[in-house]
């Protein structure tokens, strides 16, 4: 009799598929397929099985799964450690986690710094077979990582597009349209000489942003002001100092487009340090992901980028590539809220 409570306690501590089957009345096979999101299992059954799994604290034995299936049940987010600005990484991870929540997959972040070769973490994941799929950011037009992953048949998705003739899954924000709309809004406010603080030129989205900026400069007959001293990846102090010095020049811009919310904060600080007022002397437009700029200075012209949607898409695309869906169907160019989904319901 003394052994029975111990056995029951062990069962509670380490629930199995058999435990969930007993609770739900389904077969072990049905439970297993429901947890794997099998298409032939009804959504009602899946929901009931997932609820039971959560209630008993079920966790799959990943070592056993890998032995049986050859799968790690891991998605790797290869992330530059310099990207944590204004919580953008946390928003991306939140979106990824939301998509993986109802699957057996979990997220592992594989970090690297700007001092490292960005190929190193990608090769590590592939060579050690430590993940079934990879999510990449900081995409370049001719991205070596994309070529490598394609060659090694590793499912992946990129945050940003490439221009190398390789069809692959991606989610991207329409930075060309953002830059065009930003110049248009500043021109309508009366700006005549407009500058752009954008991303470093080697990144894919920098080219799209510059193209949209140039198109709008021509269409709205305003003068471009060349900003070469800083990008959105410089420190906030560096951007602030640069903008302050620029605003003290005789020939200064009266409008600035910022490619990131953090850069907009530093830009405003630099403008005000020079003794000018945003919305009166200088107009500012910016992309943002954290819904903070209007609270900071209501006069800033803002276009929102949904990083949670990006994370959700990237995880979804990788899962679908693992399942064999064609890459050309797994691409999205998003803009403002027209593509938003309720991720809390996903």
PDB file of N, CA and C in Angstrom, residues 220-321:
ATOM      1  N   UNK A 220       7.427  64.816 -54.973  1.00  0.00           N
ATOM      2  CA  UNK A 220       6.911  65.947 -54.195  1.00  0.00           C
ATOM      3  C   UNK A 220       7.791  67.190 -54.319  1.00  0.00           C
ATOM      4  N   UNK A 221       8.756  67.132 -55.236  1.00  0.00           N
ATOM      5  CA  UNK A 221       9.580  68.295 -55.571  1.00  0.00           C
ATOM      6  C   UNK A 221      10.198  68.951 -54.342  1.00  0.00           C
ATOM      7  N   UNK A 222      10.748  68.116 -53.462  1.00  0.00           N
ATOM      8  CA  UNK A 222      11.475  68.631 -52.310  1.00  0.00           C
ATOM      9  C   UNK A 222      12.957  68.312 -52.500  1.00  0.00           C
ATOM     10  N   UNK A 223      13.795  68.979 -51.725  1.00  0.00           N
ATOM     11  CA  UNK A 223      15.244  68.817 -51.859  1.00  0.00           C
ATOM     12  C   UNK A 223      15.747  67.748 -50.897  1.00  0.00           C
ATOM     13  N   UNK A 224      16.565  66.808 -51.367  1.00  0.00           N
ATOM     14  CA  UNK A 224      17.136  65.831 -50.439  1.00  0.00           C
ATOM     15  C   UNK A 224      18.300  66.440 -49.666  1.00  0.00           C
ATOM     16  N   UNK A 225      18.381  66.093 -48.381  1.00  0.00           N
ATOM     17  CA  UNK A 225      19.521  66.507 -47.565  1.00  0.00           C
ATOM     18  C   UNK A 225      20.319  65.252 -47.243  1.00  0.00           C
ATOM     19  N   UNK A 226      21.560  65.204 -47.679  1.00  0.00           N
ATOM     20  CA  UNK A 226      22.376  64.003 -47.537  1.00  0.00           C
ATOM     21  C   UNK A 226      22.852  63.827 -46.090  1.00  0.00           C
ATOM     22  N   UNK A 227      22.491  62.696 -45.502  1.00  0.00           N
ATOM     23  CA  UNK A 227      22.963  62.336 -44.166  1.00  0.00           C
ATOM     24  C   UNK A 227      23.827  61.093 -44.304  1.00  0.00           C
ATOM     25  N   UNK A 228      25.118  61.258 -44.135  1.00  0.00           N
ATOM     26  CA  UNK A 228      26.056  60.139 -44.282  1.00  0.00           C
ATOM     27  C   UNK A 228      26.770  59.793 -42.984  1.00  0.00           C
ATOM     28  N   UNK A 229      26.663  60.652 -41.992  1.00  0.00           N
ATOM     29  CA  UNK A 229      27.457  60.464 -40.784  1.00  0.00           C
ATOM     30  C   UNK A 229      26.934  59.437 -39.815  1.00  0.00           C
ATOM     31  N   UNK A 230      25.647  59.082 -39.901  1.00  0.00           N
ATOM     32  CA  UNK A 230      25.052  58.136 -38.948  1.00  0.00           C
ATOM     33  C   UNK A 230      24.052  57.229 -39.651  1.00  0.00           C
ATOM     34  N   UNK A 231      23.781  56.090 -39.043  1.00  0.00           N
ATOM     35  CA  UNK A 231      22.681  55.200 -39.434  1.00  0.00           C
ATOM     36  C   UNK A 231      21.861  54.905 -38.179  1.00  0.00           C
ATOM     37  N   UNK A 232      20.776  54.192 -38.350  1.00  0.00           N
ATOM     38  CA  UNK A 232      19.937  53.869 -37.193  1.00  0.00           C
ATOM     39  C   UNK A 232      20.637  52.923 -36.217  1.00  0.00           C
ATOM     40  N   UNK A 233      21.765  52.339 -36.632  1.00  0.00           N
ATOM     41  CA  UNK A 233      22.470  51.413 -35.757  1.00  0.00           C
ATOM     42  C   UNK A 233      23.577  52.070 -34.949  1.00  0.00           C
ATOM     43  N   UNK A 234      23.785  53.373 -35.132  1.00  0.00           N
ATOM     44  CA  UNK A 234      24.705  54.081 -34.254  1.00  0.00           C
ATOM     45  C   UNK A 234      24.084  54.239 -32.873  1.00  0.00           C
ATOM     46  N   UNK A 235      24.907  54.521 -31.891  1.00  0.00           N
ATOM     47  CA  UNK A 235      24.384  54.730 -30.545  1.00  0.00           C
ATOM     48  C   UNK A 235      23.481  55.961 -30.523  1.00  0.00           C
ATOM     49  N   UNK A 236      22.584  56.015 -29.542  1.00  0.00           N
ATOM     50  CA  UNK A 236      21.688  57.163 -29.434  1.00  0.00           C
ATOM     51  C   UNK A 236      22.478  58.443 -29.194  1.00  0.00           C
ATOM     52  N   UNK A 237      23.546  58.361 -28.417  1.00  0.00           N
ATOM     53  CA  UNK A 237      24.387  59.538 -28.180  1.00  0.00           C
ATOM     54  C   UNK A 237      25.014  60.047 -29.479  1.00  0.00           C
ATOM     55  N   UNK A 238      25.467  59.105 -30.312  1.00  0.00           N
ATOM     56  CA  UNK A 238      26.096  59.498 -31.582  1.00  0.00           C
ATOM     57  C   UNK A 238      25.087  60.176 -32.497  1.00  0.00           C
ATOM     58  N   UNK A 239      23.878  59.605 -32.590  1.00  0.00           N
ATOM     59  CA  UNK A 239      22.838  60.211 -33.442  1.00  0.00           C
ATOM     60  C   UNK A 239      22.458  61.587 -32.915  1.00  0.00           C
ATOM     61  N   UNK A 240      22.266  61.691 -31.611  1.00  0.00           N
ATOM     62  CA  UNK A 240      21.893  62.977 -31.008  1.00  0.00           C
ATOM     63  C   UNK A 240      22.943  64.052 -31.301  1.00  0.00           C
ATOM     64  N   UNK A 241      24.197  63.704 -31.105  1.00  0.00           N
ATOM     65  CA  UNK A 241      25.286  64.658 -31.339  1.00  0.00           C
ATOM     66  C   UNK A 241      25.352  65.073 -32.803  1.00  0.00           C
ATOM     67  N   UNK A 242      25.204  64.105 -33.704  1.00  0.00           N
ATOM     68  CA  UNK A 242      25.262  64.390 -35.134  1.00  0.00           C
ATOM     69  C   UNK A 242      24.105  65.311 -35.546  1.00  0.00           C
ATOM     70  N   UNK A 243      22.900  64.989 -35.103  1.00  0.00           N
ATOM     71  CA  UNK A 243      21.734  65.789 -35.475  1.00  0.00           C
ATOM     72  C   UNK A 243      21.847  67.207 -34.911  1.00  0.00           C
ATOM     73  N   UNK A 244      22.311  67.317 -33.666  1.00  0.00           N
ATOM     74  CA  UNK A 244      22.475  68.646 -33.067  1.00  0.00           C
ATOM     75  C   UNK A 244      23.431  69.502 -33.892  1.00  0.00           C
ATOM     76  N   UNK A 245      24.564  68.919 -34.273  1.00  0.00           N
ATOM     77  CA  UNK A 245      25.543  69.655 -35.079  1.00  0.00           C
ATOM     78  C   UNK A 245      24.967  70.030 -36.440  1.00  0.00           C
ATOM     79  N   UNK A 246      24.202  69.120 -37.031  1.00  0.00           N
ATOM     80  CA  UNK A 246      23.582  69.376 -38.336  1.00  0.00           C
ATOM     81  C   UNK A 246      22.581  70.520 -38.252  1.00  0.00           C
ATOM     82  N   UNK A 247      21.813  70.550 -37.183  1.00  0.00           N
ATOM     83  CA  UNK A 247      20.778  71.558 -37.034  1.00  0.00           C
ATOM     84  C   UNK A 247      21.338  72.949 -36.743  1.00  0.00           C
ATOM     85  N   UNK A 248      22.589  73.007 -36.358  1.00  0.00           N
ATOM     86  CA  UNK A 248      23.218  74.305 -36.105  1.00  0.00           C
ATOM     87  C   UNK A 248      23.851  74.895 -37.362  1.00  0.00           C
ATOM     88  N   UNK A 249      23.812  74.128 -38.453  1.00  0.00           N
ATOM     89  CA  UNK A 249      24.356  74.627 -39.713  1.00  0.00           C
ATOM     90  C   UNK A 249      23.391  75.620 -40.351  1.00  0.00           C
ATOM     91  N   UNK A 250      23.929  76.500 -41.163  1.00  0.00           N
ATOM     92  CA  UNK A 250      23.080  77.471 -41.867  1.00  0.00           C
ATOM     93  C   UNK A 250      22.130  76.761 -42.825  1.00  0.00           C
ATOM     94  N   UNK A 251      22.691  75.818 -43.549  1.00  0.00           N
ATOM     95  CA  UNK A 251      21.866  75.057 -44.494  1.00  0.00           C
ATOM     96  C   UNK A 251      21.534  73.711 -43.856  1.00  0.00           C
ATOM     97  N   UNK A 252      20.423  73.657 -43.193  1.00  0.00           N
ATOM     98  CA  UNK A 252      20.025  72.456 -42.460  1.00  0.00           C
ATOM     99  C   UNK A 252      18.725  71.891 -43.022  1.00  0.00           C
ATOM    100  N   UNK A 253      18.434  70.641 -42.727  1.00  0.00           N
ATOM    101  CA  UNK A 253      17.143  70.090 -43.166  1.00  0.00           C
ATOM    102  C   UNK A 253      16.001  70.609 -42.290  1.00  0.00           C
ATOM    103  N   UNK A 254      14.816  70.690 -42.875  1.00  0.00           N
ATOM    104  CA  UNK A 254      13.633  71.019 -42.071  1.00  0.00           C
ATOM    105  C   UNK A 254      12.698  69.815 -41.962  1.00  0.00           C
ATOM    106  N   UNK A 255      13.203  68.655 -42.404  1.00  0.00           N
ATOM    107  CA  UNK A 255      12.466  67.404 -42.250  1.00  0.00           C
ATOM    108  C   UNK A 255      13.436  66.235 -42.182  1.00  0.00           C
ATOM    109  N   UNK A 256      13.161  65.268 -41.312  1.00  0.00           N
ATOM    110  CA  UNK A 256      14.009  64.081 -41.203  1.00  0.00           C
ATOM    111  C   UNK A 256      13.126  62.844 -41.113  1.00  0.00           C
ATOM    112  N   UNK A 257      13.454  61.843 -41.937  1.00  0.00           N
ATOM    113  CA  UNK A 257      12.801  60.536 -41.876  1.00  0.00           C
ATOM    114  C   UNK A 257      13.735  59.592 -41.118  1.00  0.00           C
ATOM    115  N   UNK A 258      13.220  58.924 -40.087  1.00  0.00           N
ATOM    116  CA  UNK A 258      14.010  57.992 -39.279  1.00  0.00           C
ATOM    117  C   UNK A 258      13.520  56.570 -39.528  1.00  0.00           C
ATOM    118  N   UNK A 259      14.474  55.677 -39.787  1.00  0.00           N
ATOM    119  CA  UNK A 259      14.120  54.299 -40.087  1.00  0.00           C
ATOM    120  C   UNK A 259      13.871  53.437 -38.882  1.00  0.00           C
ATOM    121  N   UNK A 260      13.929  53.996 -37.670  1.00  0.00           N
ATOM    122  CA  UNK A 260      13.664  53.241 -36.447  1.00  0.00           C
ATOM    123  C   UNK A 260      13.235  54.195 -35.352  1.00  0.00           C
ATOM    124  N   UNK A 261      12.403  53.703 -34.442  1.00  0.00           N
ATOM    125  CA  UNK A 261      11.918  54.542 -33.357  1.00  0.00           C
ATOM    126  C   UNK A 261      13.014  55.035 -32.444  1.00  0.00           C
ATOM    127  N   UNK A 262      14.018  54.191 -32.190  1.00  0.00           N
ATOM    128  CA  UNK A 262      15.119  54.608 -31.326  1.00  0.00           C
ATOM    129  C   UNK A 262      15.875  55.781 -31.942  1.00  0.00           C
ATOM    130  N   UNK A 263      16.088  55.730 -33.253  1.00  0.00           N
ATOM    131  CA  UNK A 263      16.761  56.832 -33.941  1.00  0.00           C
ATOM    132  C   UNK A 263      15.934  58.104 -33.867  1.00  0.00           C
ATOM    133  N   UNK A 264      14.616  57.970 -33.896  1.00  0.00           N
ATOM    134  CA  UNK A 264      13.742  59.149 -33.799  1.00  0.00           C
ATOM    135  C   UNK A 264      13.877  59.815 -32.433  1.00  0.00           C
ATOM    136  N   UNK A 265      13.982  59.006 -31.376  1.00  0.00           N
ATOM    137  CA  UNK A 265      14.163  59.580 -30.042  1.00  0.00           C
ATOM    138  C   UNK A 265      15.438  60.412 -29.978  1.00  0.00           C
ATOM    139  N   UNK A 266      16.531  59.846 -30.514  1.00  0.00           N
ATOM    140  CA  UNK A 266      17.809  60.559 -30.502  1.00  0.00           C
ATOM    141  C   UNK A 266      17.778  61.772 -31.423  1.00  0.00           C
ATOM    142  N   UNK A 267      17.073  61.661 -32.539  1.00  0.00           N
ATOM    143  CA  UNK A 267      16.947  62.778 -33.477  1.00  0.00           C
ATOM    144  C   UNK A 267      16.229  63.949 -32.831  1.00  0.00           C
ATOM    145  N   UNK A 268      15.135  63.666 -32.160  1.00  0.00           N
ATOM    146  CA  UNK A 268      14.392  64.726 -31.474  1.00  0.00           C
ATOM    147  C   UNK A 268      15.261  65.386 -30.404  1.00  0.00           C
ATOM    148  N   UNK A 269      15.995  64.560 -29.668  1.00  0.00           N
ATOM    149  CA  UNK A 269      16.882  65.116 -28.635  1.00  0.00           C
ATOM    150  C   UNK A 269      17.919  66.050 -29.259  1.00  0.00           C
ATOM    151  N   UNK A 270      18.472  65.659 -30.411  1.00  0.00           N
ATOM    152  CA  UNK A 270      19.456  66.498 -31.087  1.00  0.00           C
ATOM    153  C   UNK A 270      18.855  67.799 -31.594  1.00  0.00           C
ATOM    154  N   UNK A 271      17.653  67.726 -32.140  1.00  0.00           N
ATOM    155  CA  UNK A 271      16.960  68.928 -32.629  1.00  0.00           C
ATOM    156  C   UNK A 271      16.733  69.911 -31.488  1.00  0.00           C
ATOM    157  N   UNK A 272      16.245  69.388 -30.374  1.00  0.00           N
ATOM    158  CA  UNK A 272      15.935  70.261 -29.245  1.00  0.00           C
ATOM    159  C   UNK A 272      17.203  70.792 -28.579  1.00  0.00           C
ATOM    160  N   UNK A 273      18.285  69.993 -28.599  1.00  0.00           N
ATOM    161  CA  UNK A 273      19.557  70.461 -28.054  1.00  0.00           C
ATOM    162  C   UNK A 273      20.093  71.634 -28.873  1.00  0.00           C
ATOM    163  N   UNK A 274      19.731  71.659 -30.159  1.00  0.00           N
ATOM    164  CA  UNK A 274      20.142  72.766 -31.033  1.00  0.00           C
ATOM    165  C   UNK A 274      19.237  73.982 -30.876  1.00  0.00           C
ATOM    166  N   UNK A 275      18.246  73.904 -30.008  1.00  0.00           N
ATOM    167  CA  UNK A 275      17.364  75.039 -29.751  1.00  0.00           C
ATOM    168  C   UNK A 275      16.179  75.136 -30.688  1.00  0.00           C
ATOM    169  N   UNK A 276      15.876  74.041 -31.421  1.00  0.00           N
ATOM    170  CA  UNK A 276      14.752  74.038 -32.362  1.00  0.00           C
ATOM    171  C   UNK A 276      13.599  73.202 -31.810  1.00  0.00           C
ATOM    172  N   UNK A 277      12.451  73.381 -32.398  1.00  0.00           N
ATOM    173  CA  UNK A 277      11.254  72.681 -31.917  1.00  0.00           C
ATOM    174  C   UNK A 277      10.724  71.734 -32.997  1.00  0.00           C
ATOM    175  N   UNK A 278      10.490  70.479 -32.598  1.00  0.00           N
ATOM    176  CA  UNK A 278       9.922  69.483 -33.504  1.00  0.00           C
ATOM    177  C   UNK A 278       8.458  69.819 -33.754  1.00  0.00           C
ATOM    178  N   UNK A 279       8.079  69.832 -35.028  1.00  0.00           N
ATOM    179  CA  UNK A 279       6.708  70.171 -35.380  1.00  0.00           C
ATOM    180  C   UNK A 279       6.523  71.626 -35.727  1.00  0.00           C
ATOM    181  N   UNK A 280       7.563  72.427 -35.471  1.00  0.00           N
ATOM    182  CA  UNK A 280       7.525  73.848 -35.852  1.00  0.00           C
ATOM    183  C   UNK A 280       8.717  74.193 -36.753  1.00  0.00           C
ATOM    184  N   UNK A 281       9.921  73.965 -36.252  1.00  0.00           N
ATOM    185  CA  UNK A 281      11.127  74.261 -37.021  1.00  0.00           C
ATOM    186  C   UNK A 281      11.580  73.086 -37.876  1.00  0.00           C
ATOM    187  N   UNK A 282      11.371  71.898 -37.356  1.00  0.00           N
ATOM    188  CA  UNK A 282      11.784  70.672 -38.036  1.00  0.00           C
ATOM    189  C   UNK A 282      10.683  69.633 -37.879  1.00  0.00           C
ATOM    190  N   UNK A 283      10.352  68.963 -38.984  1.00  0.00           N
ATOM    191  CA  UNK A 283       9.339  67.904 -38.947  1.00  0.00           C
ATOM    192  C   UNK A 283      10.036  66.544 -38.984  1.00  0.00           C
ATOM    193  N   UNK A 284       9.492  65.595 -38.227  1.00  0.00           N
ATOM    194  CA  UNK A 284      10.102  64.262 -38.124  1.00  0.00           C
ATOM    195  C   UNK A 284       9.056  63.198 -38.417  1.00  0.00           C
ATOM    196  N   UNK A 285       9.448  62.216 -39.226  1.00  0.00           N
ATOM    197  CA  UNK A 285       8.611  61.033 -39.476  1.00  0.00           C
ATOM    198  C   UNK A 285       9.446  59.804 -39.150  1.00  0.00           C
ATOM    199  N   UNK A 286       8.804  58.777 -38.622  1.00  0.00           N
ATOM    200  CA  UNK A 286       9.569  57.604 -38.217  1.00  0.00           C
ATOM    201  C   UNK A 286       8.724  56.343 -38.263  1.00  0.00           C
ATOM    202  N   UNK A 287       9.437  55.248 -38.459  1.00  0.00           N
ATOM    203  CA  UNK A 287       8.879  53.915 -38.270  1.00  0.00           C
ATOM    204  C   UNK A 287       9.042  53.549 -36.800  1.00  0.00           C
ATOM    205  N   UNK A 288       8.085  52.823 -36.242  1.00  0.00           N
ATOM    206  CA  UNK A 288       8.207  52.388 -34.858  1.00  0.00           C
ATOM    207  C   UNK A 288       7.548  51.025 -34.684  1.00  0.00           C
ATOM    208  N   UNK A 289       7.959  50.318 -33.626  1.00  0.00           N
ATOM    209  CA  UNK A 289       7.369  49.016 -33.319  1.00  0.00           C
ATOM    210  C   UNK A 289       6.760  48.970 -31.931  1.00  0.00           C
ATOM    211  N   UNK A 290       7.049  49.976 -31.109  1.00  0.00           N
ATOM    212  CA  UNK A 290       6.651  49.892 -29.697  1.00  0.00           C
ATOM    213  C   UNK A 290       5.577  50.882 -29.280  1.00  0.00           C
ATOM    214  N   UNK A 291       5.000  51.612 -30.216  1.00  0.00           N
ATOM    215  CA  UNK A 291       3.902  52.543 -29.932  1.00  0.00           C
ATOM    216  C   UNK A 291       4.276  53.560 -28.863  1.00  0.00           C
ATOM    217  N   UNK A 292       5.486  54.109 -28.961  1.00  0.00           N
ATOM    218  CA  UNK A 292       5.947  55.035 -27.933  1.00  0.00           C
ATOM    219  C   UNK A 292       6.111  56.468 -28.429  1.00  0.00           C
ATOM    220  N   UNK A 293       6.314  56.657 -29.725  1.00  0.00           N
ATOM    221  CA  UNK A 293       6.717  57.977 -30.210  1.00  0.00           C
ATOM    222  C   UNK A 293       5.646  59.044 -30.028  1.00  0.00           C
ATOM    223  N   UNK A 294       4.380  58.696 -30.217  1.00  0.00           N
ATOM    224  CA  UNK A 294       3.320  59.692 -30.034  1.00  0.00           C
ATOM    225  C   UNK A 294       3.223  60.133 -28.583  1.00  0.00           C
ATOM    226  N   UNK A 295       3.576  59.244 -27.675  1.00  0.00           N
ATOM    227  CA  UNK A 295       3.576  59.626 -26.259  1.00  0.00           C
ATOM    228  C   UNK A 295       4.774  60.518 -25.935  1.00  0.00           C
ATOM    229  N   UNK A 296       5.827  60.356 -26.700  1.00  0.00           N
ATOM    230  CA  UNK A 296       7.049  61.141 -26.496  1.00  0.00           C
ATOM    231  C   UNK A 296       6.896  62.538 -27.077  1.00  0.00           C
ATOM    232  N   UNK A 297       6.537  62.616 -28.351  1.00  0.00           N
ATOM    233  CA  UNK A 297       6.277  63.894 -29.018  1.00  0.00           C
ATOM    234  C   UNK A 297       5.126  63.671 -30.007  1.00  0.00           C
ATOM    235  N   UNK A 298       3.940  64.183 -29.699  1.00  0.00           N
ATOM    236  CA  UNK A 298       2.759  63.945 -30.556  1.00  0.00           C
ATOM    237  C   UNK A 298       2.912  64.447 -31.987  1.00  0.00           C
ATOM    238  N   UNK A 299       3.830  65.368 -32.224  1.00  0.00           N
ATOM    239  CA  UNK A 299       3.970  65.939 -33.570  1.00  0.00           C
ATOM    240  C   UNK A 299       4.736  65.020 -34.526  1.00  0.00           C
ATOM    241  N   UNK A 300       5.361  63.949 -34.024  1.00  0.00           N
ATOM    242  CA  UNK A 300       6.095  63.037 -34.904  1.00  0.00           C
ATOM    243  C   UNK A 300       5.104  62.279 -35.789  1.00  0.00           C
ATOM    244  N   UNK A 301       5.402  62.206 -37.084  1.00  0.00           N
ATOM    245  CA  UNK A 301       4.591  61.422 -38.020  1.00  0.00           C
ATOM    246  C   UNK A 301       5.032  59.956 -37.916  1.00  0.00           C
ATOM    247  N   UNK A 302       4.103  59.064 -37.594  1.00  0.00           N
ATOM    248  CA  UNK A 302       4.483  57.692 -37.237  1.00  0.00           C
ATOM    249  C   UNK A 302       3.830  56.674 -38.164  1.00  0.00           C
ATOM    250  N   UNK A 303       4.615  55.681 -38.581  1.00  0.00           N
ATOM    251  CA  UNK A 303       4.101  54.499 -39.281  1.00  0.00           C
ATOM    252  C   UNK A 303       4.553  53.281 -38.492  1.00  0.00           C
ATOM    253  N   UNK A 304       3.619  52.397 -38.190  1.00  0.00           N
ATOM    254  CA  UNK A 304       3.889  51.270 -37.296  1.00  0.00           C
ATOM    255  C   UNK A 304       4.343  50.028 -38.060  1.00  0.00           C
ATOM    256  N   UNK A 305       5.286  49.300 -37.456  1.00  0.00           N
ATOM    257  CA  UNK A 305       5.718  47.999 -37.957  1.00  0.00           C
ATOM    258  C   UNK A 305       5.406  46.948 -36.897  1.00  0.00           C
ATOM    259  N   UNK A 306       4.760  45.867 -37.302  1.00  0.00           N
ATOM    260  CA  UNK A 306       4.314  44.844 -36.372  1.00  0.00           C
ATOM    261  C   UNK A 306       5.358  43.723 -36.279  1.00  0.00           C
ATOM    262  N   UNK A 307       6.229  43.800 -35.287  1.00  0.00           N
ATOM    263  CA  UNK A 307       7.262  42.784 -35.114  1.00  0.00           C
ATOM    264  C   UNK A 307       6.689  41.467 -34.601  1.00  0.00           C
ATOM    265  N   UNK A 308       5.578  41.530 -33.880  1.00  0.00           N
ATOM    266  CA  UNK A 308       4.951  40.282 -33.427  1.00  0.00           C
ATOM    267  C   UNK A 308       4.406  39.499 -34.619  1.00  0.00           C
ATOM    268  N   UNK A 309       3.824  40.212 -35.564  1.00  0.00           N
ATOM    269  CA  UNK A 309       3.337  39.558 -36.779  1.00  0.00           C
ATOM    270  C   UNK A 309       4.502  38.945 -37.549  1.00  0.00           C
ATOM    271  N   UNK A 310       5.612  39.668 -37.606  1.00  0.00           N
ATOM    272  CA  UNK A 310       6.793  39.139 -38.292  1.00  0.00           C
ATOM    273  C   UNK A 310       7.247  37.839 -37.644  1.00  0.00           C
ATOM    274  N   UNK A 311       7.333  37.823 -36.311  1.00  0.00           N
ATOM    275  CA  UNK A 311       7.744  36.607 -35.609  1.00  0.00           C
ATOM    276  C   UNK A 311       6.785  35.460 -35.839  1.00  0.00           C
ATOM    277  N   UNK A 312       5.491  35.750 -35.796  1.00  0.00           N
ATOM    278  CA  UNK A 312       4.473  34.724 -36.028  1.00  0.00           C
ATOM    279  C   UNK A 312       4.632  34.122 -37.418  1.00  0.00           C
ATOM    280  N   UNK A 313       4.763  34.988 -38.413  1.00  0.00           N
ATOM    281  CA  UNK A 313       4.922  34.520 -39.796  1.00  0.00           C
ATOM    282  C   UNK A 313       6.174  33.671 -39.964  1.00  0.00           C
ATOM    283  N   UNK A 314       7.284  34.147 -39.434  1.00  0.00           N
ATOM    284  CA  UNK A 314       8.555  33.445 -39.614  1.00  0.00           C
ATOM    285  C   UNK A 314       8.503  32.041 -39.026  1.00  0.00           C
ATOM    286  N   UNK A 315       7.918  31.919 -37.833  1.00  0.00           N
ATOM    287  CA  UNK A 315       7.771  30.590 -37.236  1.00  0.00           C
ATOM    288  C   UNK A 315       6.825  29.727 -38.055  1.00  0.00           C
ATOM    289  N   UNK A 316       5.731  30.325 -38.508  1.00  0.00           N
ATOM    290  CA  UNK A 316       4.752  29.585 -39.307  1.00  0.00           C
ATOM    291  C   UNK A 316       5.370  29.095 -40.615  1.00  0.00           C
ATOM    292  N   UNK A 317       6.140  29.957 -41.257  1.00  0.00           N
ATOM    293  CA  UNK A 317       6.761  29.582 -42.529  1.00  0.00           C
ATOM    294  C   UNK A 317       7.779  28.460 -42.357  1.00  0.00           C
ATOM    295  N   UNK A 318       8.556  28.514 -41.282  1.00  0.00           N
ATOM    296  CA  UNK A 318       9.538  27.450 -41.043  1.00  0.00           C
ATOM    297  C   UNK A 318       8.828  26.119 -40.796  1.00  0.00           C
ATOM    298  N   UNK A 319       7.782  26.141 -39.984  1.00  0.00           N
ATOM    299  CA  UNK A 319       7.028  24.908 -39.717  1.00  0.00           C
ATOM    300  C   UNK A 319       6.451  24.337 -41.017  1.00  0.00           C
ATOM    301  N   UNK A 320       5.949  25.214 -41.865  1.00  0.00           N
ATOM    302  CA  UNK A 320       5.363  24.748 -43.120  1.00  0.00           C
ATOM    303  C   UNK A 320       6.426  24.230 -44.087  1.00  0.00           C
ATOM    304  N   UNK A 321       7.616  24.815 -44.042  1.00  0.00           N
ATOM    305  CA  UNK A 321       8.707  24.280 -44.873  1.00  0.00           C
ATOM    306  C   UNK A 321       9.131  22.907 -44.372  1.00  0.00           C
TER     307      UNK A 321
END
